[in-house]
Every structure is written in C-alpha cells, then in structure tokens.
Amino acid sequence: MPDRRGEPADPVAAALAAAFLDGPWTVAELDRRGRWAVGRPRARWVRILTDQVLERFPRPPVDEPRALRAFVARSTPYGRARAAAERAGEPLQVAHLVTATTAMGRNRWGAPALDTVADLAAFLDLAEAHLDWFADVRRLQVRAPAGPLHHYSSRWSAKRGAPRLLEAPLPRLKAVQRTVLHRVLARFPVHEAAHGFVPGRSPLTGAAQHVRARTVVRFDLEGFFTAVPAGRVFGVFRQGGYPEPVAHVLTGLLTHVTPLTVLRAMPAGGSGDERYRLRRNLSRAHLPQGAPTSPALANLVALGLDRRLAGWARAAGLTYTRYADDLTFSCADGLDPRRLQRAVAAIAADEGFALNPAKTRVRGAGARQLVTGLVVNEHPNVPREEFDRLKAVLHHCVRHGPDGQDREGHPDFRAHLLGRIARVEAVNPAKGRRLRERFDAIAW
C-alpha cells in the first residue's frame, strides 16, 4: 500500500523502523533490534545504519515514524544491503514485526494528548473501524456511487464568477468534527489580525481597526477553503505535536475529495481558468465549505500569511486585518494601491493563496468605505440600505403578519430576523432598539 506521499511502502524498511522505536534509543539496542527484525544476526550493515539513524534522530522520533521509515528506506547502507541480498538470491525479508510505538511530540499549546490512533478513536468515542470509515484516508468515496457510503451532502450555488460548492457533513461526521473543533483546534493560536470565526472577535472588531482612514483597500482570496490542501492541514496538527499517524487520520476527518459525480454536475459560470482552478482544488483533498472545522483550520493555515502581511503593513505604516478571505489595509496617509497589490499578491502566492483581482476595492475618505459589510468612514455602522430593508420587512410583518414576508425561504424566519437585528444592535444600539421594538410587535 502506498504511504501518505504516494510512494510504494517498503515492508522491510517499515519493520526496521518499527523495531528501532520499540525499545531503548542506544547504539547497541538499535543494532540488536534491527538484526532481529530482518532475522540476520550477523548483518554488519545494520550497525552502520544505526549510526546514521542516531545522527539524524538524536532522540527517538516517536511522533514521526513515517519520517524514520523513509530515512531507512533511502539510506545507503540499507540500499546496498538490499541490492547485495538480491544478487545472492536471498532477498531481505521481515523476520519479526512489531507495531511502531508513537507518542506526542512537543505539545506547544496544551491540546489533548493523543499518542496513537487508538487514543484518537477513544477520544472521539468511536470504534477504530468507524474512525477509519469516517476518515476515509484511502479516499474510497471519490468513485463510489451516490448513497449511504458518502459522508457529505453537496449543493452547487451560482454566484458572480465560478460557482460555489457547499459540502456539508452529515450529522454523525459533523458531530465528530465539532468535537475536534472545540477540544483540539480551539487550543491552537490564531493571529491577532484574524477577526473571522475567532471567539471574542467579529466583523465589528475587524472594521473598527480602519475607522477614519484616508484610504481603505480590500482584497479577496480566491477559493479560500478549497485552496487549502490536506498537506497544510496535516502540517497544522504536526505543529501541535500530534504524531504522524494521528495527524494523518485527523486530516482525513476534516478534509474531503469531491466525488466525480458532483464534479460532473458543476453548473455554468466563471472563466475557463477559474473553473479549471476550482475543479483542480475540489479534485484533491481540501477543506470543505460547510464543515464546522473549515473556518478554524483555514485561519490556522493562514497564520503564516497573516504574519507576513501584518509585518509588511507595519513597515509600510498600514493597518491590516483579515476576515476569512477578505483582506483589508488602511492608512491615515496616502498609499500606492498598485504597489500594495503587487506585494500582497506575491506574499499570498508564496503562502499558497491567490488574489481575485476582480474583487479588489480602493476607497478614499470621500467615498463610502466598507469593511466586513460595515461603513467605517466616521465610526462602524451598518449601511443605510441594509437598515432600511430590515425596517421595511419588520413593518410589513407587523401590519400583515410574518406569513408571506419570507421571500428568501429561510428555514427559521423568526431566528433569521433576530440574527439581523442582533447584528445592528452590536454596531448601533440605538437603531437596534428601534428594530427590536418593531420585532416585539409582530404577532407570531
């Protein structure tokens, strides 16, 4: 079976790596266990390999057994011994096999310690077979026909440009993902410039950073979730200290490869290049738009992007914030938008993202400056037309009743209106109170 990188697995190298990890990390013990694993007590090449392993890994790499296995497979002593054994007609074989011992590496942020895949299954209250089914690390669902084997429901929606695909996990997988979100990902640090999907931050806290700026420039990242590949997610969990096998399964739980039947149903919209990039991203393991963990993981993957853009902004005398895929820069003095766009595009590309040039916006103090949907010219406020539309809907609900006023077909119209009112209250309490009074007068 191929390993995570798609390379053919070498069972002898895997057995050697597992044997090395199964005991004291000393020259004599590694040498003894290595010869035992291949059943060749006089194999001098194992001692040479042992010296190289200890030089590369001064401490036992219990959190990265795959890296140890790859090192053994590519080492010169092992390669020469394997070739010599083939020539002699006695190819190397596995004589004794143990399960590789894994454990947390440096637990930087105090996340739950999960040393093995079995620990992960217990943490999620799943049988290991069910964990394997949900993670689908072999991506068997890609070609499976529509039916109960799939863990996501998919729905295309048209928008300006390429269409958007909502991939929502079904209830059982969604519950597993929420556990990972609240008990694991919540421990990982997010950059101070990120204001979307971060507890204690909001569109208001992001917009407030740009009030009374002379110039506001906004950029949009193309395909923010789908542009994040599984390898970047795996890297997030490895940074958190999780051993490779655990990080590998966690990545499978939280990423998705869009089934071929869904890709073939992509509706019209967007340029040829946009459609190609979207299809390419969806065809590989990516963050599904609709999973509860995707926003938090996208923030964590974008940590390097935020650090670099925030540093560049400070050096240039600018203020920078990000709300999901919306990047905003502002300054009290003049700035060169073209120079800014070149710098932001280069940094974003280097971090694995791309700007959508059609959505770049430059607004001076004489124009209405919008940040995360709020006007920031003098103080954060909801746009006048948004307030007027909501006021009109509430007025008609009072006069004619709420039935028939839900023109967009919201599943819970009452909760929808309360959410819109709460948004206004958070930004402008006086206007919010007036809307709340009208809502309270509705006969539900």
XYZ file of C-alpha atoms in Angstrom:
444
model
C 0.000 0.000 0.000
C 1.380 3.474 -0.800
C 2.307 5.746 2.084
C 0.929 9.251 2.621
C 3.235 10.671 -0.065
C 2.015 8.159 -2.627
C 5.289 6.189 -2.596
C 5.242 2.371 -2.519
C 5.669 1.139 1.048
C 8.799 -0.934 1.779
C 7.815 -3.584 4.345
C 11.412 -4.332 5.370
C 12.229 -0.650 5.942
C 8.962 -0.318 7.878
C 9.861 -3.329 10.031
C 13.313 -1.900 10.761
C 11.863 1.491 11.709
C 9.262 -0.111 13.974
C 11.917 -2.269 15.652
C 14.152 0.754 16.237
C 11.314 2.544 18.030
C 10.414 -0.475 20.164
C 12.959 -0.024 22.958
C 15.923 1.985 24.302
C 17.436 4.524 21.886
C 21.069 3.367 22.082
C 23.550 2.069 19.512
C 23.685 -1.435 20.933
C 19.932 -1.797 21.343
C 19.090 -0.372 17.917
C 21.651 -2.673 16.322
C 20.265 -5.704 18.159
C 16.615 -4.959 17.340
C 17.435 -4.178 13.711
C 19.186 -7.522 13.154
C 16.310 -9.272 14.927
C 13.738 -7.580 12.637
C 15.394 -8.907 9.458
C 16.451 -12.221 11.010
C 20.140 -11.702 10.214
C 22.181 -11.653 13.433
C 25.457 -11.139 11.517
C 24.292 -8.256 9.324
C 27.044 -5.682 9.890
C 25.295 -3.128 7.707
C 22.632 -2.720 10.408
C 25.262 -1.194 12.718
C 26.243 1.340 10.017
C 22.552 2.124 9.506
C 22.132 2.523 13.261
C 24.898 5.122 13.411
C 23.220 7.115 10.640
C 19.809 6.865 12.299
C 21.175 8.209 15.590
C 22.926 11.041 13.791
C 19.707 12.026 12.005
C 17.448 11.419 15.010
C 19.321 12.098 18.282
C 16.075 11.345 20.118
C 13.567 8.615 19.243
C 11.161 10.098 16.644
C 8.081 8.632 18.293
C 5.951 11.368 16.742
C 7.182 10.803 13.171
C 7.549 7.076 12.412
C 6.929 7.713 8.722
C 9.936 10.012 8.558
C 12.089 7.324 10.188
C 10.775 4.700 7.797
C 11.517 6.923 4.800
C 15.025 7.641 6.113
C 15.761 3.927 6.470
C 14.375 3.118 3.026
C 16.552 5.776 1.374
C 19.728 5.180 3.360
C 22.877 3.965 1.623
C 23.591 1.013 3.975
C 20.077 -0.346 3.552
C 20.106 0.179 -0.218
C 23.424 -1.615 -0.638
C 22.397 -4.494 1.641
C 19.157 -4.940 -0.243
C 20.922 -4.971 -3.618
C 23.555 -7.460 -2.377
C 20.885 -9.745 -0.983
C 19.029 -9.698 -4.312
C 22.194 -10.625 -6.183
C 22.817 -13.503 -3.766
C 19.288 -14.799 -4.301
C 18.380 -14.214 -0.662
C 16.305 -11.011 -0.651
C 15.783 -9.179 2.628
C 12.590 -10.199 4.381
C 10.725 -9.326 7.545
C 11.562 -11.918 10.210
C 9.891 -10.211 13.171
C 7.361 -7.394 13.125
C 6.274 -5.086 15.935
C 3.833 -2.195 15.857
C 5.672 1.116 15.752
C 5.442 2.969 19.048
C 4.126 6.518 18.610
C 3.670 9.384 21.052
C 3.002 13.112 21.113
C 5.855 15.362 20.179
C 6.168 18.840 21.632
C 2.675 19.769 22.787
C 3.016 23.505 22.193
C -0.497 24.601 23.061
C -1.801 22.103 25.591
C -4.037 20.185 23.207
C -5.374 16.792 24.349
C -2.544 14.228 24.287
C -3.286 11.535 21.702
C -0.320 9.215 21.303
C -1.889 6.670 18.959
C -4.760 6.249 16.537
C -6.400 4.057 19.190
C -6.224 7.020 21.595
C -7.869 9.212 18.945
C -10.683 6.704 18.469
C -11.306 6.590 22.229
C -11.173 10.399 22.428
C -13.887 10.626 19.744
C -15.865 7.736 21.277
C -15.580 5.707 18.073
C -14.552 2.168 17.264
C -11.325 2.162 15.249
C -13.168 0.677 12.265
C -15.681 3.546 12.355
C -12.866 6.076 12.713
C -11.212 4.620 9.614
C -14.525 4.805 7.737
C -15.121 8.440 8.634
C -11.532 9.500 7.874
C -11.512 7.638 4.538
C -7.764 8.187 4.218
C -7.719 5.990 1.108
C -10.396 8.237 -0.456
C -12.666 5.371 -1.444
C -15.696 7.663 -1.609
C -14.406 9.581 -4.629
C -15.637 6.980 -7.106
C -18.413 5.459 -5.015
C -21.940 5.966 -6.387
C -24.241 8.320 -4.522
C -25.651 6.667 -1.436
C -25.182 6.000 2.272
C -21.422 5.463 1.982
C -20.889 9.193 1.499
C -20.381 11.485 4.481
C -21.226 14.800 2.774
C -24.211 16.314 1.011
C -23.226 18.622 -1.842
C -25.035 21.570 -3.366
C -23.875 23.922 -6.104
C -24.882 27.603 -5.998
C -24.408 30.222 -8.681
C -22.583 33.447 -7.937
C -20.661 36.062 -9.846
C -17.723 34.199 -11.326
C -17.215 30.473 -10.807
C -19.997 28.615 -8.938
C -19.645 27.728 -5.260
C -19.936 24.213 -3.855
C -21.357 23.753 -0.366
C -20.185 20.417 1.071
C -21.975 19.812 4.361
C -21.009 16.832 6.534
C -23.824 14.519 7.531
C -24.807 14.542 11.233
C -22.501 11.782 12.536
C -19.355 13.145 10.900
C -20.389 16.689 11.798
C -20.578 15.710 15.484
C -17.057 14.238 15.285
C -15.766 17.393 13.612
C -17.342 19.596 16.282
C -15.512 17.614 18.961
C -12.206 18.229 17.189
C -13.094 21.903 16.761
C -13.979 22.612 20.390
C -11.491 20.339 22.143
C -8.461 20.420 19.850
C -8.453 23.301 17.356
C -9.675 25.798 19.968
C -6.292 25.349 21.699
C -4.252 26.427 18.672
C -3.225 30.108 18.355
C -4.686 32.423 15.710
C -3.014 35.636 14.541
C -4.304 38.868 16.061
C -5.146 40.194 12.577
C -7.725 37.422 12.021
C -11.231 38.509 13.053
C -13.416 35.861 11.390
C -14.529 32.728 13.293
C -12.413 33.603 16.338
C -14.028 33.756 19.806
C -14.195 37.346 21.039
C -13.699 38.792 17.548
C -16.239 39.711 14.907
C -16.865 41.822 11.796
C -17.168 44.772 14.178
C -13.768 44.273 15.835
C -12.152 43.998 12.408
C -13.918 47.011 10.943
C -13.100 49.152 13.990
C -9.377 48.980 13.106
C -9.992 51.017 9.930
C -12.233 53.865 11.147
C -11.480 57.327 9.688
C -8.755 56.088 7.387
C -7.737 58.208 4.431
C -7.680 55.155 2.155
C -9.099 51.642 2.554
C -8.028 48.849 0.196
C -9.713 45.435 0.214
C -8.549 42.241 -1.459
C -10.289 38.888 -1.784
C -8.628 35.460 -1.673
C -9.874 33.121 -4.384
C -11.415 29.835 -3.205
C -10.288 30.335 0.396
C -11.357 26.916 1.731
C -10.868 24.780 -1.366
C -7.387 26.275 -1.869
C -6.207 24.660 1.386
C -4.857 21.159 0.598
C -4.670 18.259 3.026
C -0.898 18.645 3.372
C -1.331 22.059 5.006
C -3.916 20.637 7.435
C -1.556 17.762 8.269
C 1.128 20.370 8.989
C -1.156 22.178 11.458
C -1.621 19.024 13.520
C 2.069 18.151 13.342
C 2.922 21.634 14.652
C 0.544 20.933 17.521
C 2.635 17.882 18.445
C 0.427 15.105 17.124
C 2.330 12.052 15.843
C 2.156 11.387 12.130
C -0.436 8.566 12.225
C -2.781 10.615 14.416
C -2.299 13.763 12.315
C -2.932 11.690 9.189
C -6.300 10.417 10.459
C -7.324 13.848 11.792
C -6.584 15.296 8.372
C -8.795 12.665 6.765
C -11.638 13.522 9.130
C -11.550 17.219 8.301
C -10.766 17.270 4.564
C -12.722 15.963 1.597
C -12.236 14.955 -2.025
C -15.282 15.895 -4.083
C -16.845 12.805 -5.740
C -16.682 12.622 -9.522
C -20.469 12.643 -9.801
C -20.576 16.028 -8.068
C -17.763 17.478 -10.184
C -19.556 16.462 -13.373
C -22.631 18.415 -12.209
C -20.751 21.745 -11.946
C -23.068 24.450 -13.347
C -22.037 27.166 -15.751
C -20.248 30.294 -14.582
C -16.797 31.806 -14.398
C -13.930 31.903 -16.845
C -12.165 28.817 -18.122
C -9.221 29.483 -15.802
C -11.474 29.944 -12.768
C -13.327 26.715 -13.486
C -10.084 24.830 -14.005
C -8.674 26.024 -10.663
C -11.915 25.190 -8.859
C -12.091 21.693 -10.359
C -8.410 21.100 -9.565
C -8.852 22.126 -5.927
C -12.026 20.094 -5.456
C -10.400 17.020 -7.018
C -7.795 16.874 -4.257
C -8.323 16.648 -0.509
C -9.346 20.138 0.632
C -11.262 21.974 3.350
C -14.965 21.518 2.551
C -17.035 24.677 2.686
C -19.778 23.647 5.089
C -17.752 21.691 7.657
C -17.694 23.344 11.120
C -13.901 22.898 11.313
C -13.006 24.516 7.986
C -13.030 28.180 9.118
C -10.796 27.465 12.128
C -8.391 25.359 10.079
C -8.244 27.992 7.335
C -7.294 30.570 9.985
C -4.547 28.279 11.279
C -3.207 27.558 7.796
C -3.250 31.318 7.085
C -1.126 32.065 10.170
C 1.997 32.489 8.045
C 0.105 34.694 5.594
C -1.175 36.905 8.427
C 2.261 37.221 9.991
C 3.887 38.280 6.758
C 1.129 40.677 5.693
C 0.947 42.225 9.172
C 4.717 42.682 9.202
C 4.723 44.240 5.744
C 1.839 46.528 6.737
C 3.634 47.722 9.888
C 6.765 48.510 7.904
C 4.689 50.489 5.395
C 2.678 52.339 8.070
C -0.568 50.482 7.277
C -3.215 48.680 9.316
C -4.066 45.116 8.284
C -6.936 42.791 9.230
C -8.426 39.657 7.707
C -11.956 38.311 7.947
C -11.948 34.849 6.316
C -10.980 35.543 2.691
C -11.347 39.332 2.971
C -8.022 41.195 3.408
C -8.234 44.868 4.404
C -5.486 47.517 4.541
C -5.860 51.156 5.532
C -3.742 54.159 6.375
C -4.042 57.738 7.554
C -1.760 58.986 4.776
C -1.694 58.273 1.067
C -0.660 54.903 -0.307
C 0.081 53.398 -3.688
C -2.627 50.738 -4.309
C -0.677 49.181 -7.191
C 2.437 48.670 -5.092
C 0.295 47.294 -2.287
C -1.458 44.863 -4.627
C 1.829 43.585 -6.039
C 3.213 42.963 -2.547
C 0.036 41.292 -1.255
C -0.298 39.097 -4.357
C 3.325 37.951 -4.086
C 3.063 37.103 -0.376
C -0.294 35.352 -0.860
C 1.071 33.259 -3.731
C 4.109 32.306 -1.673
C 1.754 31.127 1.089
C -0.360 29.027 -1.286
C -3.210 31.502 -1.873
C -4.242 33.667 -4.818
C -5.998 37.029 -5.051
C -9.202 37.504 -7.005
C -8.352 40.746 -8.847
C -11.986 41.318 -9.842
C -12.864 41.911 -6.165
C -10.144 44.432 -5.285
C -11.644 47.665 -3.926
C -9.922 51.019 -3.258
C -11.909 53.691 -1.401
C -10.791 57.125 -0.304
C -12.270 59.177 2.536
C -14.675 60.889 0.107
C -16.352 57.596 -0.799
C -18.235 55.113 1.321
C -15.652 52.799 2.906
C -16.943 49.291 3.665
C -15.082 46.751 5.798
C -16.722 43.379 6.565
C -20.012 44.882 5.452
C -19.820 47.884 7.799
C -19.305 51.552 6.956
C -16.151 52.885 8.664
C -15.822 56.475 7.413
C -16.635 58.053 10.810
C -17.497 55.087 13.057
C -18.592 51.491 12.431
C -22.186 51.425 11.243
C -24.474 49.215 9.177
C -25.128 50.531 5.653
C -28.255 52.679 5.464
C -29.905 50.498 2.822
C -29.412 47.373 4.963
C -31.100 49.068 7.933
C -33.947 50.374 5.748
C -34.607 46.954 4.188
C -34.773 45.270 7.582
C -37.012 48.012 8.956
C -39.359 47.577 5.992
C -39.574 43.804 6.447
C -40.402 44.229 10.139
C -43.003 46.878 9.300
C -44.751 44.521 6.858
C -44.586 41.688 9.406
C -46.341 43.903 11.960
C -49.023 45.077 9.531
C -49.654 41.920 7.531
C -48.195 39.140 9.685
C -44.944 37.258 9.104
C -46.526 34.706 6.748
C -45.611 35.640 3.208
C -42.784 38.005 4.188
C -40.040 35.385 3.983
C -39.191 35.973 0.315
C -35.898 34.025 0.502
C -37.298 30.869 2.090
C -35.298 30.784 5.350
C -35.932 27.579 7.347
C -36.439 29.641 10.532
C -37.587 33.126 9.536
C -38.002 34.301 13.126
C -34.427 33.320 14.034
C -33.212 34.906 10.793
C -34.765 38.266 11.707
C -33.393 38.086 15.254
C -29.914 37.467 13.872
C -30.123 40.504 11.588
C -31.400 42.658 14.453
C -28.604 41.458 16.741
C -26.057 42.478 14.093
C -27.467 46.021 14.051
C -27.633 46.139 17.878
C -23.960 45.196 18.158
C -22.927 48.060 15.882
C -25.554 50.734 16.627
C -27.522 50.055 19.857
C -29.969 52.932 19.306
C -31.012 51.694 15.872
C -31.064 48.161 17.177
C -33.527 49.087 19.921
C -35.933 50.568 17.388
C -35.807 47.416 15.306
C -36.265 45.255 18.393
C -39.406 47.198 19.332
C -40.882 46.547 15.885
C -39.992 42.843 16.135
C -41.703 42.545 19.527
C -44.911 43.920 17.950
C -45.124 41.034 15.436
C -47.906 38.509 16.075
C -46.087 35.193 15.550
